[in-house]
XYZ file of C-alpha atoms in Angstrom:
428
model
C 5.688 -27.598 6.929
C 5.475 -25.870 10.595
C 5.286 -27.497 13.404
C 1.717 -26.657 15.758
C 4.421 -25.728 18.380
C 6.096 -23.129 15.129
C 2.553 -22.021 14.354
C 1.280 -20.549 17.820
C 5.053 -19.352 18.192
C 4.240 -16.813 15.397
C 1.025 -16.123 16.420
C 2.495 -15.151 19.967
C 4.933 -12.869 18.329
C 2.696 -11.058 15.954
C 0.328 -10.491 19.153
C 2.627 -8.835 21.255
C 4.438 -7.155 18.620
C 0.744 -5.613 18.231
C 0.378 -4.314 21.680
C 3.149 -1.863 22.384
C 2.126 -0.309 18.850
C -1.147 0.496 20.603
C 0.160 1.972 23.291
C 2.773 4.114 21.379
C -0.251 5.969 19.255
C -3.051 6.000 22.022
C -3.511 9.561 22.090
C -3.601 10.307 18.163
C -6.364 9.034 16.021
C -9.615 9.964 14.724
C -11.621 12.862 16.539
C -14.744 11.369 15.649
C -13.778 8.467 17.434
C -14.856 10.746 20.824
C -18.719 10.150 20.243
C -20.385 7.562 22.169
C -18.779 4.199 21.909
C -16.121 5.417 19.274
C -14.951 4.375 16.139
C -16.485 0.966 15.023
C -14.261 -1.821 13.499
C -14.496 -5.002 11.929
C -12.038 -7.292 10.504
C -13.584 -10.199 8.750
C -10.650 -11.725 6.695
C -7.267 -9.898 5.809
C -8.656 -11.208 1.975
C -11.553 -9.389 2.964
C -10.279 -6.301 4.367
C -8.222 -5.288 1.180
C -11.633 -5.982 -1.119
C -13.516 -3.063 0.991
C -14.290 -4.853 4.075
C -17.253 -6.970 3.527
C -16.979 -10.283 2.440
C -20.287 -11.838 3.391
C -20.562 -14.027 0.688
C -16.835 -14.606 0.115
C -15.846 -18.564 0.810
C -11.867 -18.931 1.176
C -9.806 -22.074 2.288
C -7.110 -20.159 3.309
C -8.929 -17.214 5.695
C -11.269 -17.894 8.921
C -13.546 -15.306 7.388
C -16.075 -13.781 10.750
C -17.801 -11.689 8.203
C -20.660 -14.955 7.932
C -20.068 -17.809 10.234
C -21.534 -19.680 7.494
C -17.717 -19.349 5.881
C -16.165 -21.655 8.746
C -18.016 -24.816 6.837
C -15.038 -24.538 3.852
C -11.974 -25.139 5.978
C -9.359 -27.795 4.737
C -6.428 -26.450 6.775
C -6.089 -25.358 11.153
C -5.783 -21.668 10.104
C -4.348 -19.107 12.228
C -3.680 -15.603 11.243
C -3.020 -12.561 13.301
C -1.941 -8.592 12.403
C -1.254 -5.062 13.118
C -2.137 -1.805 11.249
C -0.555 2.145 11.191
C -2.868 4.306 10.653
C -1.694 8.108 9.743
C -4.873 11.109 9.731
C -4.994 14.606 8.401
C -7.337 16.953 9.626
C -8.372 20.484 8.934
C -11.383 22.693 10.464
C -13.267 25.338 9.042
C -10.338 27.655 9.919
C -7.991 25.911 7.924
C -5.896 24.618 10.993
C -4.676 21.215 10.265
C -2.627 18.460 11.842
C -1.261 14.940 11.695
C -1.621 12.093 13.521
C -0.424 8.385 13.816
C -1.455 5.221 15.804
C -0.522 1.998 15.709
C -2.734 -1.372 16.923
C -3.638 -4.598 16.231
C -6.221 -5.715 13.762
C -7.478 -9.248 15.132
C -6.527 -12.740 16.194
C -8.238 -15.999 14.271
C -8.220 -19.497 14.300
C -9.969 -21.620 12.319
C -10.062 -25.816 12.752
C -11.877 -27.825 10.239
C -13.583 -30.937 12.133
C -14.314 -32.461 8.589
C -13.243 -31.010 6.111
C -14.830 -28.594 4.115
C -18.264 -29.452 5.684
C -18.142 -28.992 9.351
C -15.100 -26.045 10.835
C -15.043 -24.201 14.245
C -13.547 -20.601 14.493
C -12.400 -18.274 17.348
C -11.337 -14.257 17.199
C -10.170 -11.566 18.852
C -10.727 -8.303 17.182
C -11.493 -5.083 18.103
C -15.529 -3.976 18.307
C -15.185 0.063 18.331
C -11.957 2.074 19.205
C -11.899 5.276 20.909
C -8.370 7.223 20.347
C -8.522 11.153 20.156
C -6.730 14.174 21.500
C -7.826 17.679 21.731
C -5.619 20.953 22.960
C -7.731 24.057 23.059
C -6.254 27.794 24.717
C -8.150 30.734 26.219
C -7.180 33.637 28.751
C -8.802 33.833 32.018
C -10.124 37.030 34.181
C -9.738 36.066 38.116
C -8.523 39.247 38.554
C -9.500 42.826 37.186
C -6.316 44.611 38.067
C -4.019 41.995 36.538
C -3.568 40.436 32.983
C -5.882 38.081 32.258
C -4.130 34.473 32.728
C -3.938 31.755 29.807
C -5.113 28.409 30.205
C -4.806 25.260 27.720
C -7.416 22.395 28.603
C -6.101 19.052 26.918
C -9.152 16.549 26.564
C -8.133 13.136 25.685
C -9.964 10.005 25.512
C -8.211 6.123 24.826
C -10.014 2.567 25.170
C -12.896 1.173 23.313
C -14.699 -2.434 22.896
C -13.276 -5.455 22.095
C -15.087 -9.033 21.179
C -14.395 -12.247 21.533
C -15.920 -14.451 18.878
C -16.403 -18.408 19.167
C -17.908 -19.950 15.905
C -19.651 -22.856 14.164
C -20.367 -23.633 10.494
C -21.499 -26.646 9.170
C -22.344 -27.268 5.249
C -25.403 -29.305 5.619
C -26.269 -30.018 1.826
C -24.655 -29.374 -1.164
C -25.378 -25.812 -2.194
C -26.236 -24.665 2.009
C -23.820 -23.695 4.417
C -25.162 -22.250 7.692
C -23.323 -20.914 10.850
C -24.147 -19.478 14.066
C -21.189 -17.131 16.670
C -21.482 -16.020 20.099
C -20.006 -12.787 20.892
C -18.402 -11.532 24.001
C -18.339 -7.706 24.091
C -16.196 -6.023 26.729
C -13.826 -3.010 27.030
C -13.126 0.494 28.901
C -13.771 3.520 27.553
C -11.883 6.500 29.503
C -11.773 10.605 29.018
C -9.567 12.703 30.527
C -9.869 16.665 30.635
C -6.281 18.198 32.181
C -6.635 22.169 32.414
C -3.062 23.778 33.330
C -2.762 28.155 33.637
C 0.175 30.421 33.133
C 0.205 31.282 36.847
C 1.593 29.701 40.213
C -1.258 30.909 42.020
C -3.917 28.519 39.793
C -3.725 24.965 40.425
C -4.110 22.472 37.524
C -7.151 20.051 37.458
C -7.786 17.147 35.974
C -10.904 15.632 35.829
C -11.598 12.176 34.150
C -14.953 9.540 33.768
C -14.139 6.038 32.644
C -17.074 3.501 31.670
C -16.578 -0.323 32.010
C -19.244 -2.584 29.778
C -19.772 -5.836 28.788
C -22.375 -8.253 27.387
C -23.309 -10.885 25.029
C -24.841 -11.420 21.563
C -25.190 -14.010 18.844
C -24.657 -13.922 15.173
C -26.442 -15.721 12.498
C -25.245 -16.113 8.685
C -26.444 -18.509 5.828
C -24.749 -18.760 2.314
C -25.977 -20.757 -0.910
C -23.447 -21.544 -3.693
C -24.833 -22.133 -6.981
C -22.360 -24.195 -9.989
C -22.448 -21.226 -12.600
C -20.270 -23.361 -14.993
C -17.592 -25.077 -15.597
C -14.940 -23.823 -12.312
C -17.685 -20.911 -11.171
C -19.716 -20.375 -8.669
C -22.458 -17.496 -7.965
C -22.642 -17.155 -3.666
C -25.207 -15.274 -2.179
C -25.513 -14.753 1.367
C -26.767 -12.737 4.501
C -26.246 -12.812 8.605
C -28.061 -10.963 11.464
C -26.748 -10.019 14.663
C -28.930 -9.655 17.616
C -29.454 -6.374 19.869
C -26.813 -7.014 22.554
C -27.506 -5.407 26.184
C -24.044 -4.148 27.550
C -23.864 -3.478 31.593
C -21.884 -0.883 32.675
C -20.240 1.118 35.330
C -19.283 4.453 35.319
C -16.941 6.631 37.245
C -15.854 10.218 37.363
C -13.047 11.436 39.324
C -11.753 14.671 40.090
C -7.790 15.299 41.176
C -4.392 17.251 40.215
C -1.954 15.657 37.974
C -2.335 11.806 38.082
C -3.929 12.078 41.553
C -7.436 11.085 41.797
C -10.407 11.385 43.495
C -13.804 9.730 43.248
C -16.321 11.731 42.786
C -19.635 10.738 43.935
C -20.985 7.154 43.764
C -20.142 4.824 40.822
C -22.868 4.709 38.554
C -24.198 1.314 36.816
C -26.574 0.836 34.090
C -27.380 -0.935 30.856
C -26.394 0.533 27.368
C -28.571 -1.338 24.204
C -26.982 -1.930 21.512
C -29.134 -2.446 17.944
C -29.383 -5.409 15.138
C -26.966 -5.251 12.921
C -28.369 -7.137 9.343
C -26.272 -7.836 5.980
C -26.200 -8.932 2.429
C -23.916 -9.867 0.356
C -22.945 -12.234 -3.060
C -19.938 -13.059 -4.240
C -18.922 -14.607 -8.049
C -15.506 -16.981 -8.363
C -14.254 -17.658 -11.921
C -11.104 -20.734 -12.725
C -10.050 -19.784 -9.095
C -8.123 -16.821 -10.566
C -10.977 -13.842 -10.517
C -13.574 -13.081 -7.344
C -15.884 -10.755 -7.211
C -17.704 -9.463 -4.082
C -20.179 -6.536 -3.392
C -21.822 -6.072 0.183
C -24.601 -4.309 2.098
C -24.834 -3.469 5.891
C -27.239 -2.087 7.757
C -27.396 -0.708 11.708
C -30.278 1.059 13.038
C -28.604 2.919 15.764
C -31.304 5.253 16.112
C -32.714 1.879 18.399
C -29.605 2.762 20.734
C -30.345 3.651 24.182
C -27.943 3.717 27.270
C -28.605 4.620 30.826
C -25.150 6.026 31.638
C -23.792 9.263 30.837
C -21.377 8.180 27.529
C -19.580 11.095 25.463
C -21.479 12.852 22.847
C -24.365 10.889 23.017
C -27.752 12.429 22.666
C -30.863 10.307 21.313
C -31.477 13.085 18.919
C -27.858 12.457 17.846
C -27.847 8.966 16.845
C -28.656 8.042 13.046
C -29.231 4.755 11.180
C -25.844 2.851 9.894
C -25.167 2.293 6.272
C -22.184 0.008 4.766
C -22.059 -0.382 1.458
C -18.712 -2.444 0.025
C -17.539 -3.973 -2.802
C -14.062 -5.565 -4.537
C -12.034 -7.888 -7.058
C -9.175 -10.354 -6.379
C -6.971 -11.405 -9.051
C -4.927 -14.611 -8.607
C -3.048 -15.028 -11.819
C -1.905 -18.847 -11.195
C -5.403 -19.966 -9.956
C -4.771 -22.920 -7.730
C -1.414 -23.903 -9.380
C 1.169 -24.371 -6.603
C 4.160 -24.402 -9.149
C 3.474 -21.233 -11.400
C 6.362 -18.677 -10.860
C 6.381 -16.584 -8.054
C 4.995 -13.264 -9.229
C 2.133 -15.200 -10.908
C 1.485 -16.693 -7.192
C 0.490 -13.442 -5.720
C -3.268 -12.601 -5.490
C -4.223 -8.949 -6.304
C -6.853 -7.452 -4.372
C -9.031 -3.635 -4.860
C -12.181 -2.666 -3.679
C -13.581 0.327 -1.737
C -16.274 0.950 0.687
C -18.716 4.234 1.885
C -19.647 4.057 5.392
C -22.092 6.405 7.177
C -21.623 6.899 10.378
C -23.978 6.086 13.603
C -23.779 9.500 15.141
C -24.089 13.382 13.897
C -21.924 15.846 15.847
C -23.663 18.000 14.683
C -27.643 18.883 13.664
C -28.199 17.998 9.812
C -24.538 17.281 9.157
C -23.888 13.289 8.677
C -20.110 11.532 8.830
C -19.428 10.011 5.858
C -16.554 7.354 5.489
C -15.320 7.125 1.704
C -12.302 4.677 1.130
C -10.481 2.754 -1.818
C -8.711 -0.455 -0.479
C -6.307 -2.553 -2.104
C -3.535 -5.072 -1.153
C -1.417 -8.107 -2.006
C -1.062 -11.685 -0.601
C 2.080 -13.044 -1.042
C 3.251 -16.606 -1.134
C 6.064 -17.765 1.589
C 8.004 -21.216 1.412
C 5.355 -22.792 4.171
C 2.381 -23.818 1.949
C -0.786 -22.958 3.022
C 0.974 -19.569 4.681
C 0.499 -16.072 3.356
C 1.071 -12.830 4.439
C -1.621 -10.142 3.639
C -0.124 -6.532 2.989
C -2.491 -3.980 2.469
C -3.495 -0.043 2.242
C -6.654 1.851 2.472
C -6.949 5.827 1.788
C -10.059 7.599 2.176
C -11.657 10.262 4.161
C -14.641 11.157 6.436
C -16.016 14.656 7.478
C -15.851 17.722 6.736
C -14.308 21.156 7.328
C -17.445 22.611 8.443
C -18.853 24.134 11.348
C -17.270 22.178 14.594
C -16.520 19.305 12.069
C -13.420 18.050 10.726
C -12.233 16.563 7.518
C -9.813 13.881 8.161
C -7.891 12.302 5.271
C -6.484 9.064 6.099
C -3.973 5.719 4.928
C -4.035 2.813 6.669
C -1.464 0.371 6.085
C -1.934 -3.273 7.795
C 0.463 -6.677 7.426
C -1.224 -10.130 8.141
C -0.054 -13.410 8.631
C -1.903 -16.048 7.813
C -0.654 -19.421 8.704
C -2.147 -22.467 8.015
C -1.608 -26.387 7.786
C -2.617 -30.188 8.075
C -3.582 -32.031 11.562
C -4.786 -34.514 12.912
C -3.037 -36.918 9.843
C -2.951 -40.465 9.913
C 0.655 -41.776 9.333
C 1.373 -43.966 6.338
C 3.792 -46.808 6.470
C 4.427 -47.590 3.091
């Protein structure tokens, strides 16, 4: 067994073998990811993440799962788990031009601590909220002067940052069948865009002109889930959490400059961006502790977001209603035996997911997410420990109009830790 000393050792590692894997891919990810506040995340559970996502309704003794708070009510072990992901995206336009990208960054940070067990467990996270990661190189000629060539020019617009939240949670398991749970949720992040325009010619200077946007704020989430015996070793779970509209207060700032050298321009501007209620539903079905079953529903109207400050993309007219719809099978072959062979030890996870998108680039032409998921957790010699591989491969867009279609695989590696404090010595 790990010592606590081992156990935050590994969660240290993981974390800031995470961060320069950020950094490395910061200019290459999704282009849709330029709208607004960017691309939203969520990372619930690694269990959850490799059964398409959701997991509302999906109990676990060996994940913190932030999908309900409800979940933290079934903890036996101090949990700790933390990750990183590669993601790799194709994209083509109308005009069949494609390209690949690659970024790397870190999925989340959790910690779960029963205070008794399996009926009252606290939980803390650090995940990422939305994630904004794009590059764009476009080329043109320019007339300044009729009796020469025109000159060429290449503008390279860029944008990096995005939200991140900060979770502290509470779920207790009042009576038998109820389990409810509450989370307060710090939002805060930078969003930044940068638009560099070089030309062919010594006698045009380079500009670069760039806006950043600071925000933060607070919200709370709410989540309920009632088990009900459906036999001998099953259970039917059916659950559902609301979070509130969160207000965000921002700054924003445009500067103007050559190279890295910049100049504010005009006064920094503050104001309050609103962000809308996000509501789900889910259930979940567990048979002998060898086959789960999950299927989830999330909804977002975003057409309720406002902001007073100037942010990428975003138009009133442009913002549409957010639908999540989710659903997946684990299959753990040696149920709760701990001394089945390996192989048999090793839970097997699918699912998939379709996701539409909060914003339309474009008038009458929706972003749809479609994904398959899958992965498997595998057993290490530290019981209670696993680590989480897993893959999704979908797409979103299409190669229409000023849209893209971007085919993607994300691969991601968790490791989820946990074990038993807070023992009472025996002398025997």
């Amino acid at each position: 067994m790990m010592s606590k000393h081992r156990l935050f050792a590994a969660i240290g590692l993981l974390v800031l073998a995470a961060a320069p894997a950020a950094g490395q891919g910061r200019d290459d990810g999704s282009l849709y990811s330029r709208y607004v506040l960017g691309e939203l995340r969520s990372f619930p559970s690694s269990r959850a993440q490799a059964m398409g996502g959701g997991g509302i309704a999906l109990w676990s003794l060996n994940y913190a799962n932030y999908a309900n708070p409800a979940a933290l009510s079934r903890q036996f072990l101090v949990r700790a788990s933390a990750g990183m992901r590669l993601d790799n995206i194709s994209t083509v336009d109308a005009l069949s031009k494609d390209k690949d990208l690659m970024a790397g960054s870190f999925s989340a940070v959790q910690f779960g601590l029963p205070l008794i067990s399996n009926r009252l467990g606290l939980g803390f996270a650090f995940e990422p909220y939305s994630r904004v990661n794009y590059k764009v190189v476009t080329t043109g000629d320019l007339d300044v002067d009729p009796s020469r060539d025109a000159t060429p020019f290449t503008v390279i617009t860029q944008g990096t940052g995005g939200l991140q939240q900060l979770r502290v949670g509470v779920g207790v398991n009042p009576v038998a069948a109820l389990s409810v749970g509450a989370s307060v949720d710090y939002l805060f992040g930078i969003t930044e865009e940068s638009k560099r325009t070089t030309f062919d010619s010594i006698r045009l200077r380079a500009t670069n002109v760039a806006a950043s946007t600071r925000m933060r704020g607070f919200t709370i989430t709410g989540g309920a889930i009632v088990a009900i015996p459906a036999g001998e070793d099953r259970e039917l779970s059916v659950a559902g959490t609301i979070t509130l509209p969160a207000t965000l207060h921002g700054n924003y700032a445009r500067t103007l400059g050559e190279s890295l050298d910049l100049d504010t321009l005009g006064a920094t501007m503050t104001g309050d961006i609103e962000l809308p209620v996000s509501a789900g539903a889910g259930a979940s079905f567990t048979s002998h502790s060898r086959w789960t079953f999950t299927a989830d529903v999330r909804y977002e109207p975003w057409t309720d977001f406002t902001s007073t400050l100037p942010l990428t993309g975003y138009a009133p007219s442009a913002m549409q209603d957010r639908t999540r719809i989710s659903a997946g099978v684990e299959y753990l072959p040696a149920g709760s035996s701990i001394i089945e062979p390996y192989h048999q030890r090793i839970a097997y996870r699918l699912g998939f997911f379709v996701d539409d998108a909060y914003i339309r680039p474009a008038e009458g032409q929706s972003i749809t997410t479609q994904a398959v998921t899958a992965g498997a957790s595998l057993p290490t010699l530290f019981g209670g420990t696993r680590l989480d591989l897993n893959v999704q491969v979908g797409q979103r867009g299409s190669a229409s109009g000023i849209l893209v279609r971007e085919r993607f695989v994300t691969i991601s590696a968790t490791l989820n830790i946990g074990e038993r404090w807070f023992v009472k010595r025996r002398l025997g």
